[in-house]
Amino acid sequence: MIGDRWEDTVVDPHDLVICAHVVYTVREIESFIRKLTDHSRKTVSLISFERPSTAMYLPLWEPIHGEERVELPALLQIRELLNALEIDFSETLSREWIPRPFRTLEEAQQECETRLFVAPGTKKSQRLARVLENSLTEVEGGYRLKWALPHLPRIISWQQ
C-alpha cells in the first residue's frame, strides 16, 4: 500500500497493481490510469462501484444545502474512460455489499451530518433532523435510508 499522493509517488513496477476508493477525486484521471498501467508488469485491477459509496446520501443534499449535488464518478465513467484510452479490460462482479444500518436515530443524524458536511447544532443540522424523520425506515439492527440500495462492486482488470 502506498500512502501518498499518486502524482508524487515513485515506485518500481509490480506484477499486480491494485487501486480501490481513489478515482472519485482524481482530477487528472487519464494520467492516473496511464501511471497505473505503466507501473504494472502484468495486471492492473481497479475496484469500482456502479454508484459511488456516498450515493445513498445524494437525495439529502438538496433539501439541506439548497442545491443539487454532483455525483462522483463511478463504474460507467471508468468504462467510458478505458474504452476511450483503448484499454481492453474485463469486469468481475464481486459480492454485493449492503451498507450496515444506523444503530440509532442519533447515529443516523451524526453520520448524515458528516457525509453532508453539516456542523452539529446548526440550522442545517436541525433541517436534516426534520428531513430524516421521513427518510429513515426501521430495519433489523437499526435504521436505513429508505432509498438505500446494495452496492455492487466490480473488479475491472486489464493486462499490460
PDB file of C-alpha atoms in Angstrom:
ATOM      1  CA  MET A   1       0.000   0.000   0.000  1.00  0.00           C
ATOM      2  CA  ILE A   2       1.241   3.472  -0.900  1.00  0.00           C
ATOM      3  CA  GLY A   3       0.129   6.242   1.438  1.00  0.00           C
ATOM      4  CA  ASP A   4       0.994   9.195  -0.749  1.00  0.00           C
ATOM      5  CA  ARG A   5      -0.498  11.361  -3.483  1.00  0.00           C
ATOM      6  CA  TRP A   6      -0.421   9.391  -6.709  1.00  0.00           C
ATOM      7  CA  GLU A   7       1.143  12.298  -8.606  1.00  0.00           C
ATOM      8  CA  ASP A   8       4.129  12.342  -6.236  1.00  0.00           C
ATOM      9  CA  THR A   9       4.627   8.616  -5.719  1.00  0.00           C
ATOM     10  CA  VAL A  10       7.666   6.936  -7.192  1.00  0.00           C
ATOM     11  CA  VAL A  11       7.517   3.133  -7.165  1.00  0.00           C
ATOM     12  CA  ASP A  12       9.039   0.277  -9.107  1.00  0.00           C
ATOM     13  CA  PRO A  13       6.784  -1.721 -11.437  1.00  0.00           C
ATOM     14  CA  HIS A  14       4.973  -4.712  -9.883  1.00  0.00           C
ATOM     15  CA  ASP A  15       3.203  -7.732 -11.332  1.00  0.00           C
ATOM     16  CA  LEU A  16      -0.129  -6.575  -9.921  1.00  0.00           C
ATOM     17  CA  VAL A  17      -1.267  -3.006  -9.291  1.00  0.00           C
ATOM     18  CA  ILE A  18      -4.495  -2.626  -7.302  1.00  0.00           C
ATOM     19  CA  CYS A  19      -6.498   0.547  -6.885  1.00  0.00           C
ATOM     20  CA  ALA A  20      -9.581   0.990  -4.680  1.00  0.00           C
ATOM     21  CA  HIS A  21     -11.578   4.019  -3.488  1.00  0.00           C
ATOM     22  CA  VAL A  22      -9.287   6.519  -5.187  1.00  0.00           C
ATOM     23  CA  VAL A  23     -10.688   7.517  -8.569  1.00  0.00           C
ATOM     24  CA  TYR A  24     -13.615   9.553  -7.172  1.00  0.00           C
ATOM     25  CA  THR A  25     -11.494  12.631  -6.593  1.00  0.00           C
ATOM     26  CA  VAL A  26      -8.675  12.235  -9.128  1.00  0.00           C
ATOM     27  CA  ARG A  27      -8.676  15.286 -11.405  1.00  0.00           C
ATOM     28  CA  GLU A  28      -6.188  14.017 -13.966  1.00  0.00           C
ATOM     29  CA  ILE A  29      -7.828  10.618 -14.388  1.00  0.00           C
ATOM     30  CA  GLU A  30      -6.210   9.800 -17.750  1.00  0.00           C
ATOM     31  CA  SER A  31      -2.754  10.401 -16.299  1.00  0.00           C
ATOM     32  CA  PHE A  32      -3.685   8.343 -13.264  1.00  0.00           C
ATOM     33  CA  ILE A  33      -4.815   5.361 -15.368  1.00  0.00           C
ATOM     34  CA  ARG A  34      -1.677   5.617 -17.519  1.00  0.00           C
ATOM     35  CA  LYS A  35       0.519   5.677 -14.406  1.00  0.00           C
ATOM     36  CA  LEU A  36      -1.222   2.593 -13.010  1.00  0.00           C
ATOM     37  CA  THR A  37      -0.656   0.805 -16.313  1.00  0.00           C
ATOM     38  CA  ASP A  38       2.958   1.947 -16.617  1.00  0.00           C
ATOM     39  CA  HIS A  39       3.733   0.563 -13.152  1.00  0.00           C
ATOM     40  CA  SER A  40       2.271  -2.861 -13.811  1.00  0.00           C
ATOM     41  CA  ARG A  41       4.325  -5.676 -15.299  1.00  0.00           C
ATOM     42  CA  LYS A  42       1.234  -7.869 -15.740  1.00  0.00           C
ATOM     43  CA  THR A  43      -2.162  -6.789 -14.385  1.00  0.00           C
ATOM     44  CA  VAL A  44      -3.965  -3.678 -13.190  1.00  0.00           C
ATOM     45  CA  SER A  45      -7.091  -4.202 -11.086  1.00  0.00           C
ATOM     46  CA  LEU A  46      -9.323  -1.339 -10.142  1.00  0.00           C
ATOM     47  CA  ILE A  47     -12.303  -1.733  -7.812  1.00  0.00           C
ATOM     48  CA  SER A  48     -15.296   0.388  -8.717  1.00  0.00           C
ATOM     49  CA  PHE A  49     -18.956   0.531  -7.779  1.00  0.00           C
ATOM     50  CA  GLU A  50     -21.947   1.096 -10.033  1.00  0.00           C
ATOM     51  CA  ARG A  51     -22.542   4.198  -7.942  1.00  0.00           C
ATOM     52  CA  PRO A  52     -20.176   5.885  -5.504  1.00  0.00           C
ATOM     53  CA  SER A  53     -20.415   4.720  -1.901  1.00  0.00           C
ATOM     54  CA  THR A  54     -21.801   8.144  -0.960  1.00  0.00           C
ATOM     55  CA  ALA A  55     -24.692   7.885  -3.442  1.00  0.00           C
ATOM     56  CA  MET A  56     -27.235   6.994  -0.769  1.00  0.00           C
ATOM     57  CA  TYR A  57     -26.751  10.452   0.745  1.00  0.00           C
ATOM     58  CA  LEU A  58     -27.425  12.313  -2.537  1.00  0.00           C
ATOM     59  CA  PRO A  59     -31.211  12.682  -2.023  1.00  0.00           C
ATOM     60  CA  LEU A  60     -30.498  14.523   1.246  1.00  0.00           C
ATOM     61  CA  TRP A  61     -28.146  17.082  -0.288  1.00  0.00           C
ATOM     62  CA  GLU A  62     -30.622  19.408  -1.996  1.00  0.00           C
ATOM     63  CA  PRO A  63     -33.107  19.679   0.908  1.00  0.00           C
ATOM     64  CA  ILE A  64     -30.229  20.541   3.249  1.00  0.00           C
ATOM     65  CA  HIS A  65     -27.973  22.698   1.072  1.00  0.00           C
ATOM     66  CA  GLY A  66     -30.493  24.079  -1.412  1.00  0.00           C
ATOM     67  CA  GLU A  67     -28.555  22.936  -4.467  1.00  0.00           C
ATOM     68  CA  GLU A  68     -28.046  19.742  -6.410  1.00  0.00           C
ATOM     69  CA  ARG A  69     -25.016  17.634  -5.539  1.00  0.00           C
ATOM     70  CA  VAL A  70     -22.927  16.391  -8.429  1.00  0.00           C
ATOM     71  CA  GLU A  71     -22.482  12.645  -8.171  1.00  0.00           C
ATOM     72  CA  LEU A  72     -18.901  11.433  -8.049  1.00  0.00           C
ATOM     73  CA  PRO A  73     -17.648   9.319 -10.967  1.00  0.00           C
ATOM     74  CA  ALA A  74     -18.106   5.572 -10.766  1.00  0.00           C
ATOM     75  CA  LEU A  75     -18.245   2.459 -12.938  1.00  0.00           C
ATOM     76  CA  LEU A  76     -19.869   3.992 -16.026  1.00  0.00           C
ATOM     77  CA  GLN A  77     -17.269   6.753 -16.239  1.00  0.00           C
ATOM     78  CA  ILE A  78     -14.423   4.264 -15.698  1.00  0.00           C
ATOM     79  CA  ARG A  79     -15.740   2.087 -18.544  1.00  0.00           C
ATOM     80  CA  GLU A  80     -16.018   5.112 -20.843  1.00  0.00           C
ATOM     81  CA  LEU A  81     -12.503   6.250 -19.994  1.00  0.00           C
ATOM     82  CA  LEU A  82     -10.906   2.846 -20.511  1.00  0.00           C
ATOM     83  CA  ASN A  83     -12.680   2.492 -23.854  1.00  0.00           C
ATOM     84  CA  ALA A  84     -11.512   5.978 -24.889  1.00  0.00           C
ATOM     85  CA  LEU A  85      -7.944   5.015 -23.943  1.00  0.00           C
ATOM     86  CA  GLU A  86      -8.380   1.799 -25.965  1.00  0.00           C
ATOM     87  CA  ILE A  87      -7.647  -0.347 -22.930  1.00  0.00           C
ATOM     88  CA  ASP A  88      -9.076  -3.849 -23.271  1.00  0.00           C
ATOM     89  CA  PHE A  89     -10.491  -4.659 -19.833  1.00  0.00           C
ATOM     90  CA  SER A  90     -12.610  -7.302 -18.163  1.00  0.00           C
ATOM     91  CA  GLU A  91     -15.087  -6.996 -15.306  1.00  0.00           C
ATOM     92  CA  THR A  92     -15.728  -9.360 -12.440  1.00  0.00           C
ATOM     93  CA  LEU A  93     -18.789  -8.823 -10.283  1.00  0.00           C
ATOM     94  CA  SER A  94     -17.824  -9.041  -6.647  1.00  0.00           C
ATOM     95  CA  ARG A  95     -20.085  -9.861  -3.725  1.00  0.00           C
ATOM     96  CA  GLU A  96     -22.973  -7.468  -3.145  1.00  0.00           C
ATOM     97  CA  TRP A  97     -22.285  -5.175  -0.221  1.00  0.00           C
ATOM     98  CA  ILE A  98     -25.212  -3.987   1.891  1.00  0.00           C
ATOM     99  CA  PRO A  99     -24.444  -0.892   3.966  1.00  0.00           C
ATOM    100  CA  ARG A 100     -24.830  -1.537   7.672  1.00  0.00           C
ATOM    101  CA  PRO A 101     -27.804   0.163   9.290  1.00  0.00           C
ATOM    102  CA  PHE A 102     -27.508   3.097  11.638  1.00  0.00           C
ATOM    103  CA  ARG A 103     -27.903   1.628  15.136  1.00  0.00           C
ATOM    104  CA  THR A 104     -29.822   4.615  16.469  1.00  0.00           C
ATOM    105  CA  LEU A 105     -31.526   7.747  15.187  1.00  0.00           C
ATOM    106  CA  GLU A 106     -28.715   9.752  16.769  1.00  0.00           C
ATOM    107  CA  GLU A 107     -26.128   7.750  14.843  1.00  0.00           C
ATOM    108  CA  ALA A 108     -28.081   8.351  11.626  1.00  0.00           C
ATOM    109  CA  GLN A 109     -28.073  12.087  12.319  1.00  0.00           C
ATOM    110  CA  GLN A 110     -24.337  12.141  13.089  1.00  0.00           C
ATOM    111  CA  GLU A 111     -23.352  10.028  10.078  1.00  0.00           C
ATOM    112  CA  CYS A 112     -25.508  12.082   7.713  1.00  0.00           C
ATOM    113  CA  GLU A 113     -24.078  15.317   9.118  1.00  0.00           C
ATOM    114  CA  THR A 114     -20.578  14.026   8.405  1.00  0.00           C
ATOM    115  CA  ARG A 115     -21.416  12.846   4.877  1.00  0.00           C
ATOM    116  CA  LEU A 116     -23.245  16.083   4.066  1.00  0.00           C
ATOM    117  CA  PHE A 117     -20.640  18.395   5.643  1.00  0.00           C
ATOM    118  CA  VAL A 118     -23.134  19.763   8.161  1.00  0.00           C
ATOM    119  CA  ALA A 119     -21.940  21.066  11.521  1.00  0.00           C
ATOM    120  CA  PRO A 120     -23.862  19.721  14.535  1.00  0.00           C
ATOM    121  CA  GLY A 121     -26.218  22.158  16.231  1.00  0.00           C
ATOM    122  CA  THR A 122     -26.610  24.431  13.193  1.00  0.00           C
ATOM    123  CA  LYS A 123     -29.765  25.339  11.273  1.00  0.00           C
ATOM    124  CA  LYS A 124     -28.780  22.843   8.600  1.00  0.00           C
ATOM    125  CA  SER A 125     -28.421  20.182  11.286  1.00  0.00           C
ATOM    126  CA  GLN A 126     -31.938  20.952  12.517  1.00  0.00           C
ATOM    127  CA  ARG A 127     -33.235  20.828   8.937  1.00  0.00           C
ATOM    128  CA  LEU A 128     -31.510  17.475   8.458  1.00  0.00           C
ATOM    129  CA  ALA A 129     -33.216  16.086  11.579  1.00  0.00           C
ATOM    130  CA  ARG A 130     -36.608  17.043  10.125  1.00  0.00           C
ATOM    131  CA  VAL A 131     -35.781  15.532   6.723  1.00  0.00           C
ATOM    132  CA  LEU A 132     -34.556  12.304   8.337  1.00  0.00           C
ATOM    133  CA  GLU A 133     -37.903  11.852  10.108  1.00  0.00           C
ATOM    134  CA  ASN A 134     -39.408  10.934   6.722  1.00  0.00           C
ATOM    135  CA  SER A 135     -36.293   9.388   5.174  1.00  0.00           C
ATOM    136  CA  LEU A 136     -35.437   6.557   7.551  1.00  0.00           C
ATOM    137  CA  THR A 137     -37.034   3.162   7.827  1.00  0.00           C
ATOM    138  CA  GLU A 138     -36.606   0.750  10.698  1.00  0.00           C
ATOM    139  CA  VAL A 139     -34.761  -2.444   9.761  1.00  0.00           C
ATOM    140  CA  GLU A 140     -33.167  -5.283  11.653  1.00  0.00           C
ATOM    141  CA  GLY A 141     -30.316  -3.761  13.629  1.00  0.00           C
ATOM    142  CA  GLY A 142     -31.415  -0.134  13.387  1.00  0.00           C
ATOM    143  CA  TYR A 143     -32.392   2.320  10.662  1.00  0.00           C
ATOM    144  CA  ARG A 144     -31.629   2.711   6.985  1.00  0.00           C
ATOM    145  CA  LEU A 145     -32.346   5.445   4.461  1.00  0.00           C
ATOM    146  CA  LYS A 146     -35.480   4.359   2.569  1.00  0.00           C
ATOM    147  CA  TRP A 147     -33.799   4.547  -0.825  1.00  0.00           C
ATOM    148  CA  ALA A 148     -30.513   2.881   0.158  1.00  0.00           C
ATOM    149  CA  LEU A 149     -29.541   0.129  -2.284  1.00  0.00           C
ATOM    150  CA  PRO A 150     -26.867  -2.542  -2.014  1.00  0.00           C
ATOM    151  CA  HIS A 151     -23.503  -1.687  -3.531  1.00  0.00           C
ATOM    152  CA  LEU A 152     -22.416  -3.795  -6.488  1.00  0.00           C
ATOM    153  CA  PRO A 153     -18.622  -3.700  -6.643  1.00  0.00           C
ATOM    154  CA  ARG A 154     -16.790  -4.715  -9.800  1.00  0.00           C
ATOM    155  CA  ILE A 155     -13.163  -5.584 -10.248  1.00  0.00           C
ATOM    156  CA  ILE A 156     -12.029  -4.064 -13.518  1.00  0.00           C
ATOM    157  CA  SER A 157      -8.793  -5.581 -14.781  1.00  0.00           C
ATOM    158  CA  TRP A 158      -6.525  -5.221 -17.763  1.00  0.00           C
ATOM    159  CA  GLN A 159      -3.252  -6.750 -18.793  1.00  0.00           C
ATOM    160  CA  GLN A 160      -0.058  -4.926 -19.555  1.00  0.00           C
TER     161      GLN A 160
END
